[in-house]
Amino acid sequence: MTVDEIKQNVSMRDVLAKYGVSVGRNGMCNCPIHGEKHPSMKVYADGYKCFACNSAGDIFKFVQEMEHCDFKEAFLILGGSYERKSDRARDIAKAKF
């Protein structure tokens, strides 16, 4: 899947649920990034904003924060895949199998 496909199919609430974070009806939750006991993170359809630690971003940024990884690894964690259409060796290998 591409970045756009992931963003269309995976919501911020889906990602939070995978990390065991429950979001209230008002869209607020405890921030798992800095660990707290009171809700300070606002969850939107396409992102989040923590008013305590000032962390904000989309699903990719959230996974990066939680897993302490770069964008590429977050992309792969969320189901992304890389394809090199111009890689002749890969095309030849696929044709043999």
Short mmCIF file of N, CA and C in Angstrom, two decimals, residues 4-81:
data_model
loop_
_atom_site.label_atom_id
_atom_site.label_comp_id
_atom_site.label_asym_id
_atom_site.label_seq_id
_atom_site.Cartn_x
_atom_site.Cartn_y
_atom_site.Cartn_z
N ASP A 4 -0.90 7.26 0.74
CA ASP A 4 -2.28 7.71 0.61
C ASP A 4 -3.28 6.60 0.90
N GLU A 5 -2.99 5.39 0.44
CA GLU A 5 -3.88 4.26 0.69
C GLU A 5 -3.95 3.94 2.18
N ILE A 6 -2.80 4.01 2.85
CA ILE A 6 -2.79 3.77 4.30
C ILE A 6 -3.62 4.83 5.01
N LYS A 7 -3.43 6.09 4.65
CA LYS A 7 -4.18 7.18 5.29
C LYS A 7 -5.68 7.04 5.05
N GLN A 8 -6.09 6.50 3.91
CA GLN A 8 -7.50 6.32 3.61
C GLN A 8 -8.10 5.14 4.37
N ASN A 9 -7.30 4.12 4.63
CA ASN A 9 -7.81 2.88 5.24
C ASN A 9 -7.57 2.75 6.73
N VAL A 10 -6.65 3.50 7.29
CA VAL A 10 -6.31 3.38 8.70
C VAL A 10 -6.56 4.71 9.39
N SER A 11 -7.46 4.71 10.37
CA SER A 11 -7.75 5.95 11.09
C SER A 11 -6.83 6.10 12.29
N MET A 12 -6.77 7.30 12.82
CA MET A 12 -5.98 7.56 14.02
C MET A 12 -6.48 6.71 15.18
N ARG A 13 -7.79 6.56 15.29
CA ARG A 13 -8.37 5.74 16.36
C ARG A 13 -7.98 4.27 16.22
N ASP A 14 -7.87 3.78 14.98
CA ASP A 14 -7.43 2.40 14.75
C ASP A 14 -6.01 2.19 15.28
N VAL A 15 -5.13 3.15 14.99
CA VAL A 15 -3.74 3.06 15.43
C VAL A 15 -3.67 3.11 16.95
N LEU A 16 -4.42 4.02 17.56
CA LEU A 16 -4.42 4.12 19.02
C LEU A 16 -4.93 2.84 19.66
N ALA A 17 -5.93 2.23 19.07
CA ALA A 17 -6.48 0.99 19.60
C ALA A 17 -5.43 -0.12 19.58
N LYS A 18 -4.60 -0.16 18.54
CA LYS A 18 -3.53 -1.16 18.47
C LYS A 18 -2.52 -1.00 19.61
N TYR A 19 -2.40 0.22 20.11
CA TYR A 19 -1.49 0.48 21.23
C TYR A 19 -2.22 0.44 22.57
N GLY A 20 -3.48 0.05 22.56
CA GLY A 20 -4.24 -0.08 23.80
C GLY A 20 -4.73 1.22 24.39
N VAL A 21 -4.83 2.24 23.58
CA VAL A 21 -5.28 3.55 24.05
C VAL A 21 -6.76 3.70 23.72
N SER A 22 -7.55 3.99 24.75
CA SER A 22 -8.98 4.20 24.51
C SER A 22 -9.26 5.70 24.45
N VAL A 23 -10.05 6.07 23.48
CA VAL A 23 -10.38 7.47 23.23
C VAL A 23 -11.81 7.72 23.67
N GLY A 24 -12.02 8.78 24.43
CA GLY A 24 -13.36 9.13 24.88
C GLY A 24 -14.22 9.68 23.77
N ARG A 25 -15.50 9.83 24.06
CA ARG A 25 -16.43 10.37 23.05
C ARG A 25 -16.06 11.78 22.63
N ASN A 26 -15.38 12.50 23.52
CA ASN A 26 -14.99 13.87 23.21
C ASN A 26 -13.68 13.93 22.42
N GLY A 27 -13.10 12.76 22.10
CA GLY A 27 -11.87 12.71 21.33
C GLY A 27 -10.61 12.90 22.15
N MET A 28 -10.72 12.86 23.46
CA MET A 28 -9.57 13.05 24.33
C MET A 28 -9.11 11.71 24.91
N CYS A 29 -7.80 11.60 25.16
CA CYS A 29 -7.23 10.40 25.78
C CYS A 29 -5.95 10.77 26.51
N ASN A 30 -5.49 9.83 27.33
CA ASN A 30 -4.19 10.00 27.98
C ASN A 30 -3.11 9.83 26.92
N CYS A 31 -2.12 10.69 26.95
CA CYS A 31 -1.05 10.62 25.96
C CYS A 31 -0.10 9.48 26.28
N PRO A 32 0.00 8.48 25.40
CA PRO A 32 0.91 7.37 25.64
C PRO A 32 2.37 7.72 25.34
N ILE A 33 2.59 8.84 24.71
CA ILE A 33 3.95 9.23 24.34
C ILE A 33 4.75 9.66 25.56
N HIS A 34 4.12 10.46 26.42
CA HIS A 34 4.85 10.91 27.60
C HIS A 34 4.30 10.31 28.89
N GLY A 35 3.25 9.52 28.80
CA GLY A 35 2.71 8.83 29.97
C GLY A 35 2.14 9.80 30.99
N GLU A 36 0.86 9.73 31.19
CA GLU A 36 0.20 10.64 32.11
C GLU A 36 -1.06 10.00 32.67
N LYS A 37 -1.69 10.67 33.62
CA LYS A 37 -2.89 10.15 34.25
C LYS A 37 -4.15 10.93 33.90
N HIS A 38 -3.98 12.04 33.17
CA HIS A 38 -5.12 12.88 32.79
C HIS A 38 -5.13 13.09 31.28
N PRO A 39 -6.30 13.04 30.67
CA PRO A 39 -6.38 13.23 29.21
C PRO A 39 -5.86 14.60 28.77
N SER A 40 -4.91 14.58 27.87
CA SER A 40 -4.41 15.84 27.31
C SER A 40 -4.19 15.72 25.80
N MET A 41 -4.47 14.55 25.23
CA MET A 41 -4.29 14.35 23.80
C MET A 41 -5.64 14.39 23.10
N LYS A 42 -5.75 15.26 22.12
CA LYS A 42 -6.96 15.35 21.30
C LYS A 42 -6.73 14.53 20.04
N VAL A 43 -7.68 13.66 19.74
CA VAL A 43 -7.58 12.79 18.57
C VAL A 43 -8.54 13.29 17.49
N TYR A 44 -8.00 13.48 16.32
CA TYR A 44 -8.78 13.91 15.16
C TYR A 44 -8.87 12.75 14.17
N ALA A 45 -9.65 12.89 13.14
CA ALA A 45 -9.80 11.81 12.15
C ALA A 45 -8.47 11.48 11.48
N ASP A 46 -7.65 12.50 11.25
CA ASP A 46 -6.40 12.27 10.52
C ASP A 46 -5.14 12.58 11.33
N GLY A 47 -5.28 12.73 12.64
CA GLY A 47 -4.09 13.03 13.42
C GLY A 47 -4.36 13.20 14.90
N TYR A 48 -3.40 13.78 15.59
CA TYR A 48 -3.50 13.98 17.03
C TYR A 48 -2.71 15.22 17.45
N LYS A 49 -3.01 15.71 18.65
CA LYS A 49 -2.27 16.83 19.25
C LYS A 49 -2.31 16.65 20.75
N CYS A 50 -1.13 16.57 21.38
CA CYS A 50 -1.05 16.50 22.84
C CYS A 50 -0.74 17.90 23.34
N PHE A 51 -1.59 18.40 24.21
CA PHE A 51 -1.42 19.75 24.72
C PHE A 51 -0.44 19.81 25.88
N ALA A 52 -0.01 18.67 26.39
CA ALA A 52 0.96 18.64 27.49
C ALA A 52 2.39 18.56 26.96
N CYS A 53 2.66 17.63 26.04
CA CYS A 53 4.03 17.47 25.53
C CYS A 53 4.24 18.10 24.16
N ASN A 54 3.19 18.67 23.59
CA ASN A 54 3.22 19.34 22.28
C ASN A 54 3.53 18.41 21.11
N SER A 55 3.37 17.13 21.29
CA SER A 55 3.54 16.19 20.19
C SER A 55 2.29 16.27 19.31
N ALA A 56 2.49 16.28 18.01
CA ALA A 56 1.37 16.35 17.08
C ALA A 56 1.77 15.73 15.76
N GLY A 57 0.79 15.25 15.02
CA GLY A 57 1.08 14.69 13.70
C GLY A 57 -0.01 13.76 13.23
N ASP A 58 0.37 12.93 12.24
CA ASP A 58 -0.56 11.97 11.67
C ASP A 58 -0.24 10.58 12.19
N ILE A 59 -0.83 9.56 11.57
CA ILE A 59 -0.61 8.19 12.05
C ILE A 59 0.85 7.78 11.93
N PHE A 60 1.53 8.24 10.91
CA PHE A 60 2.94 7.89 10.72
C PHE A 60 3.80 8.50 11.83
N LYS A 61 3.55 9.74 12.14
CA LYS A 61 4.29 10.42 13.20
C LYS A 61 4.03 9.74 14.55
N PHE A 62 2.80 9.34 14.80
CA PHE A 62 2.47 8.68 16.06
C PHE A 62 3.24 7.36 16.19
N VAL A 63 3.25 6.55 15.15
CA VAL A 63 3.99 5.28 15.19
C VAL A 63 5.48 5.56 15.37
N GLN A 64 6.01 6.58 14.72
CA GLN A 64 7.40 6.95 14.90
C GLN A 64 7.70 7.27 16.36
N GLU A 65 6.82 8.03 16.99
CA GLU A 65 7.00 8.40 18.40
C GLU A 65 6.93 7.17 19.31
N MET A 66 5.98 6.29 19.06
CA MET A 66 5.78 5.13 19.92
C MET A 66 6.88 4.08 19.74
N GLU A 67 7.33 3.88 18.52
CA GLU A 67 8.31 2.84 18.23
C GLU A 67 9.75 3.37 18.18
N HIS A 68 9.91 4.69 18.31
CA HIS A 68 11.24 5.32 18.22
C HIS A 68 11.94 4.88 16.93
N CYS A 69 11.26 5.14 15.82
CA CYS A 69 11.78 4.72 14.52
C CYS A 69 11.65 5.86 13.52
N ASP A 70 12.16 5.63 12.32
CA ASP A 70 12.05 6.63 11.26
C ASP A 70 10.77 6.40 10.44
N PHE A 71 10.54 7.28 9.47
CA PHE A 71 9.31 7.19 8.68
C PHE A 71 9.21 5.87 7.93
N LYS A 72 10.32 5.42 7.36
CA LYS A 72 10.30 4.19 6.57
C LYS A 72 9.81 3.01 7.39
N GLU A 73 10.32 2.88 8.62
CA GLU A 73 9.89 1.77 9.47
C GLU A 73 8.43 1.93 9.88
N ALA A 74 8.00 3.16 10.18
CA ALA A 74 6.60 3.39 10.52
C ALA A 74 5.69 3.04 9.35
N PHE A 75 6.12 3.39 8.16
CA PHE A 75 5.38 3.08 6.94
C PHE A 75 5.19 1.57 6.79
N LEU A 76 6.26 0.81 7.04
CA LEU A 76 6.19 -0.64 6.93
C LEU A 76 5.33 -1.23 8.05
N ILE A 77 5.41 -0.69 9.26
CA ILE A 77 4.60 -1.16 10.38
C ILE A 77 3.11 -1.00 10.06
N LEU A 78 2.77 0.09 9.40
CA LEU A 78 1.37 0.37 9.07
C LEU A 78 0.90 -0.36 7.81
N GLY A 79 1.74 -1.20 7.24
CA GLY A 79 1.31 -2.01 6.10
C GLY A 79 1.75 -1.51 4.76
N GLY A 80 2.65 -0.56 4.72
CA GLY A 80 3.13 -0.04 3.45
C GLY A 80 4.10 -1.00 2.78
N SER A 81 4.29 -0.81 1.50
CA SER A 81 5.25 -1.63 0.77
C SER A 81 5.93 -0.77 -0.29
#
